[in-house]
Each structure stands twice: as structure tokens, then as C-alpha cells.
Amino acid sequence: KYLAVFVLFLDGFKGWLPVFVAGFGLNSAMQAAFVGLFAFLGHLYPVFFNFKGGTGVATFIGVLSNVPFVLCPFSEKNS
């Protein structure tokens, strides 16, 4: 039971971290959003497992949990 919660946390972190890092390094919020999309798709279709992966729910929640904190402050960066 505790292992399942730990794996759920790691899957969410796998979606949260790329968007967090991209929010500081990229020029626009749209680019950081694409990083989150590709983190999600990489969880759904991993290259190392013949493009057969999990459901991606925790990764998607991890991506969405970072959107207000990272993407919104940088949305006016190019304006």
C-alpha cells in the first residue's frame, strides 16, 4: 500500500519536474506547455517498452499542478 502511494508520487513528479524546469528556461508559456504534453505522452507511450505504457493520470495531474505556479508568471515574458 505504501509502495503504491510512493509510485503515484513519482509518476506525478515525473510530470511536474519538466514543466517546472521549462518555465525557467524557455521563452514562452506555450513552449513549457508543450514540454508538459510531451512528458505526458512519454509516459503513455514509452520508447523503451515498445510504446506500451501506463494510463498517465498521475503524470497529467503532475503537469497540471505546475501550470499556475510556473506558466502564469512567465506568460507575459515575450509581450
Short mmCIF file of N, CA, C and O in Angstrom, two decimals:
data_model
loop_
_atom_site.label_atom_id
_atom_site.label_comp_id
_atom_site.label_asym_id
_atom_site.label_seq_id
_atom_site.Cartn_x
_atom_site.Cartn_y
_atom_site.Cartn_z
N LYS A 1 0.83 -1.19 0.00
CA LYS A 1 0.00 0.00 0.00
C LYS A 1 0.87 1.25 0.00
O LYS A 1 0.59 2.19 -0.74
N TYR A 2 1.90 1.29 0.83
CA TYR A 2 2.78 2.45 0.86
C TYR A 2 3.60 2.56 -0.43
O TYR A 2 3.90 3.67 -0.87
N LEU A 3 3.94 1.43 -1.00
CA LEU A 3 4.69 1.44 -2.25
C LEU A 3 3.85 2.02 -3.38
O LEU A 3 4.37 2.76 -4.23
N ALA A 4 2.56 1.74 -3.39
CA ALA A 4 1.67 2.29 -4.42
C ALA A 4 1.58 3.80 -4.31
O ALA A 4 1.58 4.51 -5.33
N VAL A 5 1.53 4.33 -3.11
CA VAL A 5 1.48 5.78 -2.91
C VAL A 5 2.80 6.41 -3.35
O VAL A 5 2.81 7.49 -3.98
N PHE A 6 3.90 5.74 -3.09
CA PHE A 6 5.22 6.23 -3.50
C PHE A 6 5.33 6.28 -5.03
O PHE A 6 5.83 7.26 -5.60
N VAL A 7 4.86 5.24 -5.69
CA VAL A 7 4.89 5.19 -7.16
C VAL A 7 3.96 6.27 -7.74
O VAL A 7 4.31 6.92 -8.73
N LEU A 8 2.83 6.49 -7.12
CA LEU A 8 1.92 7.54 -7.56
C LEU A 8 2.58 8.91 -7.45
O LEU A 8 2.49 9.75 -8.35
N PHE A 9 3.29 9.14 -6.35
CA PHE A 9 4.02 10.39 -6.16
C PHE A 9 5.10 10.55 -7.23
O PHE A 9 5.28 11.63 -7.80
N LEU A 10 5.85 9.50 -7.51
CA LEU A 10 6.91 9.58 -8.52
C LEU A 10 6.36 9.84 -9.91
O LEU A 10 6.95 10.59 -10.69
N ASP A 11 5.22 9.24 -10.23
CA ASP A 11 4.60 9.49 -11.54
C ASP A 11 4.14 10.95 -11.65
O ASP A 11 4.28 11.56 -12.70
N GLY A 12 3.60 11.49 -10.58
CA GLY A 12 3.21 12.89 -10.60
C GLY A 12 4.42 13.81 -10.70
O GLY A 12 4.39 14.81 -11.41
N PHE A 13 5.48 13.45 -10.00
CA PHE A 13 6.71 14.24 -10.06
C PHE A 13 7.33 14.21 -11.44
O PHE A 13 7.94 15.18 -11.89
N LYS A 14 7.15 13.08 -12.14
CA LYS A 14 7.67 12.94 -13.49
C LYS A 14 6.99 13.92 -14.46
O LYS A 14 7.58 14.32 -15.46
N GLY A 15 5.77 14.32 -14.16
CA GLY A 15 5.11 15.33 -14.97
C GLY A 15 5.35 16.74 -14.47
O GLY A 15 5.35 17.70 -15.23
N TRP A 16 5.56 16.89 -13.16
CA TRP A 16 5.74 18.21 -12.57
C TRP A 16 7.11 18.80 -12.88
O TRP A 16 7.22 19.98 -13.24
N LEU A 17 8.15 18.00 -12.77
CA LEU A 17 9.52 18.50 -12.89
C LEU A 17 9.85 19.09 -14.26
O LEU A 17 10.42 20.18 -14.32
N PRO A 18 9.51 18.45 -15.38
CA PRO A 18 9.87 19.05 -16.67
C PRO A 18 9.20 20.41 -16.91
O PRO A 18 9.81 21.31 -17.46
N VAL A 19 7.96 20.55 -16.47
CA VAL A 19 7.27 21.83 -16.65
C VAL A 19 7.89 22.89 -15.75
O VAL A 19 8.04 24.05 -16.14
N PHE A 20 8.29 22.51 -14.56
CA PHE A 20 8.93 23.45 -13.64
C PHE A 20 10.24 23.96 -14.22
O PHE A 20 10.51 25.16 -14.22
N VAL A 21 11.06 23.06 -14.73
CA VAL A 21 12.35 23.45 -15.30
C VAL A 21 12.14 24.26 -16.58
O VAL A 21 12.82 25.26 -16.81
N ALA A 22 11.18 23.86 -17.40
CA ALA A 22 10.92 24.57 -18.66
C ALA A 22 10.39 25.97 -18.41
O ALA A 22 10.63 26.88 -19.20
N GLY A 23 9.70 26.18 -17.32
CA GLY A 23 9.18 27.50 -17.01
C GLY A 23 10.27 28.52 -16.75
O GLY A 23 10.09 29.71 -16.99
N PHE A 24 11.42 28.07 -16.32
CA PHE A 24 12.53 28.97 -16.07
C PHE A 24 13.44 29.13 -17.28
O PHE A 24 14.13 30.13 -17.41
N GLY A 25 13.47 28.14 -18.16
CA GLY A 25 14.43 28.18 -19.25
C GLY A 25 13.89 28.57 -20.60
O GLY A 25 14.64 29.00 -21.46
N LEU A 26 12.60 28.45 -20.81
CA LEU A 26 12.05 28.72 -22.14
C LEU A 26 11.46 30.12 -22.21
O LEU A 26 11.21 30.77 -21.21
N ASN A 27 11.21 30.57 -23.42
CA ASN A 27 10.76 31.94 -23.65
C ASN A 27 9.27 32.14 -23.46
O ASN A 27 8.84 33.25 -23.20
N SER A 28 8.46 31.13 -23.67
CA SER A 28 7.02 31.35 -23.60
C SER A 28 6.33 30.24 -22.83
O SER A 28 6.86 29.15 -22.64
N ALA A 29 5.14 30.56 -22.39
CA ALA A 29 4.33 29.58 -21.67
C ALA A 29 3.90 28.44 -22.60
O ALA A 29 3.75 27.31 -22.15
N MET A 30 3.72 28.74 -23.86
CA MET A 30 3.32 27.70 -24.81
C MET A 30 4.41 26.64 -24.95
O MET A 30 4.11 25.45 -25.02
N GLN A 31 5.65 27.05 -24.96
CA GLN A 31 6.74 26.08 -25.05
C GLN A 31 6.80 25.20 -23.81
O GLN A 31 7.01 23.99 -23.91
N ALA A 32 6.59 25.78 -22.64
CA ALA A 32 6.58 24.99 -21.42
C ALA A 32 5.39 24.05 -21.39
O ALA A 32 5.47 22.94 -20.87
N ALA A 33 4.26 24.48 -21.96
CA ALA A 33 3.09 23.61 -22.03
C ALA A 33 3.36 22.42 -22.94
O ALA A 33 2.92 21.30 -22.66
N PHE A 34 4.09 22.64 -24.03
CA PHE A 34 4.45 21.52 -24.90
C PHE A 34 5.40 20.55 -24.21
O PHE A 34 5.33 19.34 -24.43
N VAL A 35 6.27 21.04 -23.36
CA VAL A 35 7.14 20.16 -22.58
C VAL A 35 6.29 19.26 -21.69
O VAL A 35 6.52 18.06 -21.59
N GLY A 36 5.27 19.84 -21.05
CA GLY A 36 4.35 19.04 -20.24
C GLY A 36 3.58 18.02 -21.05
O GLY A 36 3.37 16.88 -20.63
N LEU A 37 3.16 18.42 -22.24
CA LEU A 37 2.44 17.49 -23.13
C LEU A 37 3.32 16.32 -23.50
O LEU A 37 2.89 15.16 -23.47
N PHE A 38 4.59 16.61 -23.83
CA PHE A 38 5.48 15.52 -24.23
C PHE A 38 5.89 14.65 -23.04
O PHE A 38 6.16 13.46 -23.21
N ALA A 39 5.94 15.21 -21.84
CA ALA A 39 6.18 14.38 -20.66
C ALA A 39 5.01 13.42 -20.45
O ALA A 39 5.19 12.25 -20.11
N PHE A 40 3.80 13.92 -20.67
CA PHE A 40 2.60 13.09 -20.55
C PHE A 40 2.58 12.00 -21.63
O PHE A 40 2.34 10.83 -21.33
N LEU A 41 2.85 12.39 -22.87
CA LEU A 41 2.86 11.40 -23.96
C LEU A 41 4.00 10.40 -23.80
O LEU A 41 3.85 9.23 -24.16
N GLY A 42 5.11 10.83 -23.24
CA GLY A 42 6.21 9.91 -22.99
C GLY A 42 5.87 8.88 -21.93
O GLY A 42 6.41 7.78 -21.93
N HIS A 43 4.97 9.25 -21.02
CA HIS A 43 4.52 8.26 -20.04
C HIS A 43 3.51 7.29 -20.66
O HIS A 43 3.50 6.11 -20.33
N LEU A 44 2.68 7.79 -21.56
CA LEU A 44 1.70 6.93 -22.21
C LEU A 44 2.34 5.95 -23.19
O LEU A 44 1.93 4.80 -23.29
N TYR A 45 3.32 6.44 -23.94
CA TYR A 45 3.96 5.64 -24.99
C TYR A 45 5.48 5.65 -24.82
O TYR A 45 6.20 6.27 -25.60
N PRO A 46 6.01 4.93 -23.83
CA PRO A 46 7.46 4.95 -23.62
C PRO A 46 8.20 4.18 -24.73
O PRO A 46 7.77 3.12 -25.16
N VAL A 47 9.29 4.73 -25.17
CA VAL A 47 10.09 4.14 -26.24
C VAL A 47 10.68 2.80 -25.79
O VAL A 47 10.75 1.85 -26.57
N PHE A 48 11.08 2.72 -24.53
CA PHE A 48 11.78 1.53 -24.05
C PHE A 48 10.88 0.33 -23.83
O PHE A 48 11.36 -0.78 -23.61
N PHE A 49 9.56 0.52 -23.87
CA PHE A 49 8.62 -0.59 -23.66
C PHE A 49 7.72 -0.77 -24.87
O PHE A 49 6.53 -1.08 -24.75
N ASN A 50 8.26 -0.58 -26.07
CA ASN A 50 7.53 -0.75 -27.32
C ASN A 50 6.26 0.09 -27.38
O ASN A 50 5.22 -0.35 -27.87
N PHE A 51 6.33 1.29 -26.87
CA PHE A 51 5.23 2.26 -26.91
C PHE A 51 3.97 1.77 -26.21
O PHE A 51 2.86 2.12 -26.58
N LYS A 52 4.14 0.96 -25.17
CA LYS A 52 3.02 0.49 -24.36
C LYS A 52 3.30 0.90 -22.92
O LYS A 52 4.20 0.36 -22.28
N GLY A 53 2.53 1.87 -22.42
CA GLY A 53 2.81 2.38 -21.09
C GLY A 53 1.58 2.39 -20.21
O GLY A 53 0.62 1.66 -20.44
N GLY A 54 1.60 3.25 -19.21
CA GLY A 54 0.52 3.34 -18.25
C GLY A 54 -0.60 4.25 -18.73
O GLY A 54 -0.65 4.66 -19.88
N THR A 55 -1.47 4.59 -17.79
CA THR A 55 -2.61 5.43 -18.13
C THR A 55 -2.25 6.90 -18.13
O THR A 55 -2.89 7.69 -18.82
N GLY A 56 -1.26 7.30 -17.39
CA GLY A 56 -0.79 8.67 -17.41
C GLY A 56 -1.58 9.63 -16.55
O GLY A 56 -1.41 10.84 -16.66
N VAL A 57 -2.46 9.13 -15.70
CA VAL A 57 -3.30 10.01 -14.88
C VAL A 57 -2.44 10.80 -13.89
O VAL A 57 -2.58 12.02 -13.78
N ALA A 58 -1.56 10.14 -13.19
CA ALA A 58 -0.73 10.84 -12.20
C ALA A 58 0.24 11.81 -12.87
O ALA A 58 0.48 12.91 -12.37
N THR A 59 0.76 11.44 -14.03
CA THR A 59 1.65 12.34 -14.75
C THR A 59 0.90 13.57 -15.23
O THR A 59 1.39 14.70 -15.15
N PHE A 60 -0.32 13.38 -15.71
CA PHE A 60 -1.14 14.50 -16.16
C PHE A 60 -1.48 15.43 -14.99
O PHE A 60 -1.42 16.66 -15.13
N ILE A 61 -1.78 14.87 -13.85
CA ILE A 61 -2.06 15.70 -12.66
C ILE A 61 -0.79 16.45 -12.25
O ILE A 61 -0.86 17.62 -11.85
N GLY A 62 0.36 15.81 -12.36
CA GLY A 62 1.62 16.49 -12.06
C GLY A 62 1.89 17.65 -13.00
O GLY A 62 2.35 18.71 -12.57
N VAL A 63 1.58 17.48 -14.27
CA VAL A 63 1.74 18.57 -15.24
C VAL A 63 0.79 19.71 -14.91
O VAL A 63 1.17 20.88 -14.85
N LEU A 64 -0.47 19.38 -14.66
CA LEU A 64 -1.46 20.42 -14.37
C LEU A 64 -1.21 21.12 -13.04
O LEU A 64 -1.55 22.30 -12.90
N SER A 65 -0.64 20.42 -12.09
CA SER A 65 -0.40 21.05 -10.79
C SER A 65 0.67 22.13 -10.87
O SER A 65 0.73 23.01 -10.02
N ASN A 66 1.50 22.09 -11.90
CA ASN A 66 2.55 23.07 -12.04
C ASN A 66 2.16 24.24 -12.94
O ASN A 66 2.86 25.23 -12.98
N VAL A 67 1.07 24.14 -13.65
CA VAL A 67 0.69 25.19 -14.59
C VAL A 67 0.49 26.54 -13.91
O VAL A 67 1.07 27.53 -14.35
N PRO A 68 -0.28 26.68 -12.84
CA PRO A 68 -0.46 28.01 -12.28
C PRO A 68 0.81 28.59 -11.66
O PRO A 68 0.99 29.79 -11.65
N PHE A 69 1.69 27.74 -11.17
CA PHE A 69 2.86 28.22 -10.47
C PHE A 69 4.01 28.58 -11.40
O PHE A 69 4.82 29.44 -11.07
N VAL A 70 4.10 27.95 -12.53
CA VAL A 70 5.23 28.19 -13.42
C VAL A 70 4.82 28.93 -14.68
O VAL A 70 5.45 29.89 -15.07
N LEU A 71 3.73 28.54 -15.31
CA LEU A 71 3.40 29.11 -16.61
C LEU A 71 2.79 30.50 -16.51
O LEU A 71 3.07 31.35 -17.34
N CYS A 72 1.98 30.75 -15.53
CA CYS A 72 1.32 32.05 -15.44
C CYS A 72 2.28 33.21 -15.23
O CYS A 72 2.13 34.24 -15.90
N PRO A 73 3.27 33.14 -14.35
CA PRO A 73 4.18 34.28 -14.21
C PRO A 73 5.00 34.55 -15.47
O PRO A 73 5.41 35.67 -15.71
N PHE A 74 5.23 33.53 -16.29
CA PHE A 74 6.04 33.70 -17.48
C PHE A 74 5.22 33.92 -18.75
O PHE A 74 5.76 33.98 -19.83
N SER A 75 3.91 34.02 -18.62
CA SER A 75 3.08 34.15 -19.81
C SER A 75 3.25 35.50 -20.48
O SER A 75 3.00 35.64 -21.67
N GLU A 76 3.70 36.51 -19.78
CA GLU A 76 3.90 37.83 -20.35
C GLU A 76 5.36 38.10 -20.72
O GLU A 76 5.76 39.22 -20.93
N LYS A 77 6.17 37.06 -20.78
CA LYS A 77 7.60 37.22 -20.96
C LYS A 77 7.95 37.83 -22.32
O LYS A 77 8.84 38.64 -22.43
N ASN A 78 7.24 37.43 -23.39
CA ASN A 78 7.56 37.93 -24.72
C ASN A 78 6.74 39.14 -25.12
O ASN A 78 6.91 39.68 -26.20
N SER A 79 5.82 39.57 -24.30
CA SER A 79 4.94 40.68 -24.68
C SER A 79 5.61 42.02 -24.49
O SER A 79 6.44 42.24 -23.68
#
